PDB file of C-alpha atoms in Angstrom:
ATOM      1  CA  UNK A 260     127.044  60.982   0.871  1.00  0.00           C
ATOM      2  CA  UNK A 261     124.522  62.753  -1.075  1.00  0.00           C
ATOM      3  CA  UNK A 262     120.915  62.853  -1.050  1.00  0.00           C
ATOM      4  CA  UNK A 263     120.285  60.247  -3.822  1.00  0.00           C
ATOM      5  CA  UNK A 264     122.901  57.377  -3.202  1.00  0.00           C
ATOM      6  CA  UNK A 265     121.693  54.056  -3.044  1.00  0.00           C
ATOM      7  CA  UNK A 266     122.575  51.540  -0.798  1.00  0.00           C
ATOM      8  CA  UNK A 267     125.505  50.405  -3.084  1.00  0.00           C
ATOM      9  CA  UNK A 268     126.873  53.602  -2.661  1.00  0.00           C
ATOM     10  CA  UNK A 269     126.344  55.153  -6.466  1.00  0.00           C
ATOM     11  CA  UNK A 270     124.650  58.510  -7.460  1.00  0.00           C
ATOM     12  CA  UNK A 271     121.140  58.037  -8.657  1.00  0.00           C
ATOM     13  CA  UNK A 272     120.189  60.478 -11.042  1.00  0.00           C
ATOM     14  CA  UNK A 273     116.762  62.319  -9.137  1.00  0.00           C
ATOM     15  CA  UNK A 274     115.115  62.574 -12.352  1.00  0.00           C
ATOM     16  CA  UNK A 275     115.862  58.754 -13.291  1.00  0.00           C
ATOM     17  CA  UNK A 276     114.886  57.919  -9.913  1.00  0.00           C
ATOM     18  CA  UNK A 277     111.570  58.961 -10.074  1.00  0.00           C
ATOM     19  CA  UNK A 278     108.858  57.104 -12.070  1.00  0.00           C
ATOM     20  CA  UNK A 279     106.448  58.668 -15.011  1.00  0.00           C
ATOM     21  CA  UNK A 280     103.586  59.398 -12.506  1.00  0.00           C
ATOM     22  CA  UNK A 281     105.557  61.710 -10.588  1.00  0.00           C
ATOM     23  CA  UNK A 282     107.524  63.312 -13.840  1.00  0.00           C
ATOM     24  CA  UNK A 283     104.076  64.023 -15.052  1.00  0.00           C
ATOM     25  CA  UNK A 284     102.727  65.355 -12.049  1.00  0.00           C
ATOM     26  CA  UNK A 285     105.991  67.999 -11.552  1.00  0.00           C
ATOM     27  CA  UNK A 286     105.534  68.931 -15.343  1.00  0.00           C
ATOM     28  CA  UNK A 287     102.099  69.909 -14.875  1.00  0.00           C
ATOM     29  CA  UNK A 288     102.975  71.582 -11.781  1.00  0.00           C
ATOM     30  CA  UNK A 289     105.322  73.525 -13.850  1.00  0.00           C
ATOM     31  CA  UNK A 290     103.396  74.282 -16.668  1.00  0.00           C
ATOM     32  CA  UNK A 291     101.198  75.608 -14.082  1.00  0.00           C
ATOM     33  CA  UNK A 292     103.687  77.965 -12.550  1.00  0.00           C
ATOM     34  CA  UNK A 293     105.030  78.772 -16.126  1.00  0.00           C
ATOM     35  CA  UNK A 294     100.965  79.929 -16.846  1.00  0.00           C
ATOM     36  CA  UNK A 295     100.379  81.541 -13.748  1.00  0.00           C
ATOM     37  CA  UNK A 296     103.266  83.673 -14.471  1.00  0.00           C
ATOM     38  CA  UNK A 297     102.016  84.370 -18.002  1.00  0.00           C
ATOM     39  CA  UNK A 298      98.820  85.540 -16.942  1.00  0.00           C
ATOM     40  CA  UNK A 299     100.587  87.888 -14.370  1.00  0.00           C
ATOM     41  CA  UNK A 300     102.786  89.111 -16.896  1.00  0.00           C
ATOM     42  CA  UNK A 301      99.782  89.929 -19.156  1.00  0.00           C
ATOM     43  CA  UNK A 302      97.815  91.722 -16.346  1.00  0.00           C
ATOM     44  CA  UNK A 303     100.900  93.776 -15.998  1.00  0.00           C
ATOM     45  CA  UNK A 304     100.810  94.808 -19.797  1.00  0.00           C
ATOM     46  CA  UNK A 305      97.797  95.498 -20.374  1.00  0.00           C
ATOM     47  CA  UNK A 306      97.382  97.606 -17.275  1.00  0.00           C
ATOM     48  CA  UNK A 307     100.484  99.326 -18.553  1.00  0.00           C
ATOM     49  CA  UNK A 308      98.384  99.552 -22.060  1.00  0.00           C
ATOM     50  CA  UNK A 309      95.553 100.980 -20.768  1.00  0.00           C
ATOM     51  CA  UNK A 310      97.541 103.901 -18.737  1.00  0.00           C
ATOM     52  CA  UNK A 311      98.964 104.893 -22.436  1.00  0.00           C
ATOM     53  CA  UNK A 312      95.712 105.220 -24.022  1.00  0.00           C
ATOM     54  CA  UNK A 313      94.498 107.310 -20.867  1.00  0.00           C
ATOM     55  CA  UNK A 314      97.405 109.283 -21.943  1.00  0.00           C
ATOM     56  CA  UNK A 315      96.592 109.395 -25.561  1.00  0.00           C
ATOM     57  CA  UNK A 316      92.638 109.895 -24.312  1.00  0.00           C
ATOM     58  CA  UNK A 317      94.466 112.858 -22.935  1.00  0.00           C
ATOM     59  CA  UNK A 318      96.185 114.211 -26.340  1.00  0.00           C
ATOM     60  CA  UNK A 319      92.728 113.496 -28.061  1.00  0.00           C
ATOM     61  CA  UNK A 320      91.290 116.035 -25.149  1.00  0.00           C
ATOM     62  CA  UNK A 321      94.302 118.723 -25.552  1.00  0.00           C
ATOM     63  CA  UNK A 322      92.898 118.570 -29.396  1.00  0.00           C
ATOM     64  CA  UNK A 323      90.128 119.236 -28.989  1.00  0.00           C
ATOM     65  CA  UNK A 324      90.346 122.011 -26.894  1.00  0.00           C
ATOM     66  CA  UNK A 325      93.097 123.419 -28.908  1.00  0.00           C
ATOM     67  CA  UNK A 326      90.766 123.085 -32.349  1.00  0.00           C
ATOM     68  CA  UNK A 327      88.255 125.224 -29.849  1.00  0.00           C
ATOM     69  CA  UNK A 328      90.919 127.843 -29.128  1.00  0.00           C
ATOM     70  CA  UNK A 329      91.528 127.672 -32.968  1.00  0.00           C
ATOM     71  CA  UNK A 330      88.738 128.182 -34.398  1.00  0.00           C
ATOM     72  CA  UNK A 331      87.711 131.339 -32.047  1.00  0.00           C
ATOM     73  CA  UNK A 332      91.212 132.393 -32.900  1.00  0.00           C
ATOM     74  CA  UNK A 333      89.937 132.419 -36.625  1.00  0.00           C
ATOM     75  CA  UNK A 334      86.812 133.623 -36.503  1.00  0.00           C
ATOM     76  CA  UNK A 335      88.337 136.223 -34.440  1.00  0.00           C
ATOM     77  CA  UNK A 336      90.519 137.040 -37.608  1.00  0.00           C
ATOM     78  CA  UNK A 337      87.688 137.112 -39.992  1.00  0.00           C
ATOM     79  CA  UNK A 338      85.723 139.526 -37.604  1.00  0.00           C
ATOM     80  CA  UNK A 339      89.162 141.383 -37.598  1.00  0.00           C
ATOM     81  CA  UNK A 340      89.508 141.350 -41.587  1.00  0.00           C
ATOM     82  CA  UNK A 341      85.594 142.691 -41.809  1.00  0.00           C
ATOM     83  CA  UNK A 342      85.936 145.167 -38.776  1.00  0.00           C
ATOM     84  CA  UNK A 343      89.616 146.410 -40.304  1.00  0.00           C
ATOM     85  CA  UNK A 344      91.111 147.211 -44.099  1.00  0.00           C
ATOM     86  CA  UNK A 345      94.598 147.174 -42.749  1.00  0.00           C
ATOM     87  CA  UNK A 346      96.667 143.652 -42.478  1.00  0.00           C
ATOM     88  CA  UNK A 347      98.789 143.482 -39.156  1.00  0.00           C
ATOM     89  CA  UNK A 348      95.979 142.382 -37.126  1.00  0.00           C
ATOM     90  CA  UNK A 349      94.192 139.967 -39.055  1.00  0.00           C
ATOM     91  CA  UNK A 350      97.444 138.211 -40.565  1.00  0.00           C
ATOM     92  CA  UNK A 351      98.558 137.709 -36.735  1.00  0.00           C
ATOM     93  CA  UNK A 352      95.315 136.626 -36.137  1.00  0.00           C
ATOM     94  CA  UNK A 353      95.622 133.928 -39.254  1.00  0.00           C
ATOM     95  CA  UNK A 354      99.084 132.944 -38.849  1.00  0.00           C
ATOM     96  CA  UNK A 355      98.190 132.084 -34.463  1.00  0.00           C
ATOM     97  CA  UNK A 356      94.971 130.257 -35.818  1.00  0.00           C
ATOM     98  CA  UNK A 357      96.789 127.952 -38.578  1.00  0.00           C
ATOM     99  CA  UNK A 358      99.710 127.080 -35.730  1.00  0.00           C
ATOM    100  CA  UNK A 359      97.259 126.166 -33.032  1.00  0.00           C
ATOM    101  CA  UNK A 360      95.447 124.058 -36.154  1.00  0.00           C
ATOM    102  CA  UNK A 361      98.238 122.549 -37.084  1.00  0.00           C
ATOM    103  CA  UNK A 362      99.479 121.666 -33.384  1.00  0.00           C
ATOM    104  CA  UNK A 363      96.185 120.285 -33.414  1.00  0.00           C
ATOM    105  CA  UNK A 364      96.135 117.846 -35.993  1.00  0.00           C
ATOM    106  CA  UNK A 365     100.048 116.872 -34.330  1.00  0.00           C
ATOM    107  CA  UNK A 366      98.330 115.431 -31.551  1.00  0.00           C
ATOM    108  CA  UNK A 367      94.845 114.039 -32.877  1.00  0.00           C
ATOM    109  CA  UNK A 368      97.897 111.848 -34.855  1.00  0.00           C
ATOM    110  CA  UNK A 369      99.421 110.700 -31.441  1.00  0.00           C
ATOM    111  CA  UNK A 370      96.706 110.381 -29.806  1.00  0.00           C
ATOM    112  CA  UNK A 371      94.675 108.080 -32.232  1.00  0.00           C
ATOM    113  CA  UNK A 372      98.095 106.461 -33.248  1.00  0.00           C
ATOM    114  CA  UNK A 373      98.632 105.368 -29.580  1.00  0.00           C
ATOM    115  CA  UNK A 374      95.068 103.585 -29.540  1.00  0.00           C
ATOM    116  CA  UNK A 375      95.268 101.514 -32.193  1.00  0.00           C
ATOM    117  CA  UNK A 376      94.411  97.314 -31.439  1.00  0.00           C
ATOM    118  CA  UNK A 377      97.740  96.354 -32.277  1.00  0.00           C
ATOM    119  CA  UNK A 378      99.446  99.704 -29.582  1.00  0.00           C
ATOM    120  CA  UNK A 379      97.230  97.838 -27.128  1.00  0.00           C
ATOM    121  CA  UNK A 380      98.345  94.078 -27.370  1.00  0.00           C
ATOM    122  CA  UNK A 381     100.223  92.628 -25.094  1.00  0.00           C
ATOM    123  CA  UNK A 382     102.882  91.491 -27.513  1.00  0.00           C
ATOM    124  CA  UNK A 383     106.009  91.186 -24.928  1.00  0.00           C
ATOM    125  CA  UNK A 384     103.199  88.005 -23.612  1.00  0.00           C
ATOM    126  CA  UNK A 385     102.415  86.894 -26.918  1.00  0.00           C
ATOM    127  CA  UNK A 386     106.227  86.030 -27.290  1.00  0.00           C
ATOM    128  CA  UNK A 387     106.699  84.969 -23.738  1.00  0.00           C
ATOM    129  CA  UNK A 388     103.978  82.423 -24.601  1.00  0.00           C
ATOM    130  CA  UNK A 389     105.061  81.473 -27.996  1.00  0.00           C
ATOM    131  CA  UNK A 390     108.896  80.996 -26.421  1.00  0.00           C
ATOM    132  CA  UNK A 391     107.737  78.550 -24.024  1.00  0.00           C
ATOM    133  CA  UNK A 392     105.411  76.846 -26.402  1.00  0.00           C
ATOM    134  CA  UNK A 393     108.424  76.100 -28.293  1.00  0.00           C
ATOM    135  CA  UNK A 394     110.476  75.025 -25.021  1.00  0.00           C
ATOM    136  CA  UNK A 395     108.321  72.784 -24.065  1.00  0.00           C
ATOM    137  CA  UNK A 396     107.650  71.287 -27.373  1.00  0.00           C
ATOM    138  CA  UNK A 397     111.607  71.045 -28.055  1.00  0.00           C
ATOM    139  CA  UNK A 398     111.723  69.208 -24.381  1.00  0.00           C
ATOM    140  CA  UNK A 399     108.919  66.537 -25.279  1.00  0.00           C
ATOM    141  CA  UNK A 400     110.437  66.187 -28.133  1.00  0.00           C
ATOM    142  CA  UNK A 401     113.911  65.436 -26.991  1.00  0.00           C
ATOM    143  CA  UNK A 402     112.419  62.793 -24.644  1.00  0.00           C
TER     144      UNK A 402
END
């Protein structure tokens, strides 16, 4: 016989069985679990968050450096244009300078795209949290 027969032989039904104290006490219990796990989950995210703006910290660096190399590349040509009357040198000199620039600005984007408030939230949480808001609602409300 199973678990929860009574002594007339029928099936109780466990959650039946059990009175409102103890119903109460395992729902709290489980909204418990339920937030531990939330907060987990968020610790996870934003962890993950903060390695992608290191990364995008990173892109803002390469910039930088890259506007350095750029603008040394283009003073370099105007020295050139000064020093020089003929056009090979200084035109390669202009057309290096106004890729690196242009690289440059490519990844100042990125970079300050990928640390923007809302790149940062921990939205996959925010619905996790909102989802079980709603469970639990739709199961108190069913009762």
């Amino acid at each position: 016989m199973s678990d929860y027969s009574n002594d007339t032989g029928r099936v109780d039904d466990p959650v039946r069985s059990h009175n409102p104290a103890s119903l109460a006490s395992e729902a709290l219990r489980l909204s418990g679990e339920l937030v531990r796990k939330e907060v987990a989950l968020a610790k996870a995210e934003v962890s993950q968050n903060i390695q992608r703006a290191g990364v995008a910290i990173g892109f803002i660096a390469a910039a930088g450096v890259i506007a350095i190399v750029t603008i040394n590349v283009l003073v370099a040509a105007l020295v050139a244009a000064l020093a020089e009357t003929e056009l090979g040198p200084i035109w390669s000199a202009v057309i290096v300078g106004v890729v690196l620039a242009v690289l440059a600005y490519i990844l100042l984007r990125k970079g300050t795209n990928d640390l923007k408030p809302e790149a940062l939230m921990p939205s996959r949480t925010v619905q996790n949290v909102q989802r079980d808001a709603q469970t639990i609602k739709g199961a108190y409300n069913d009762k």
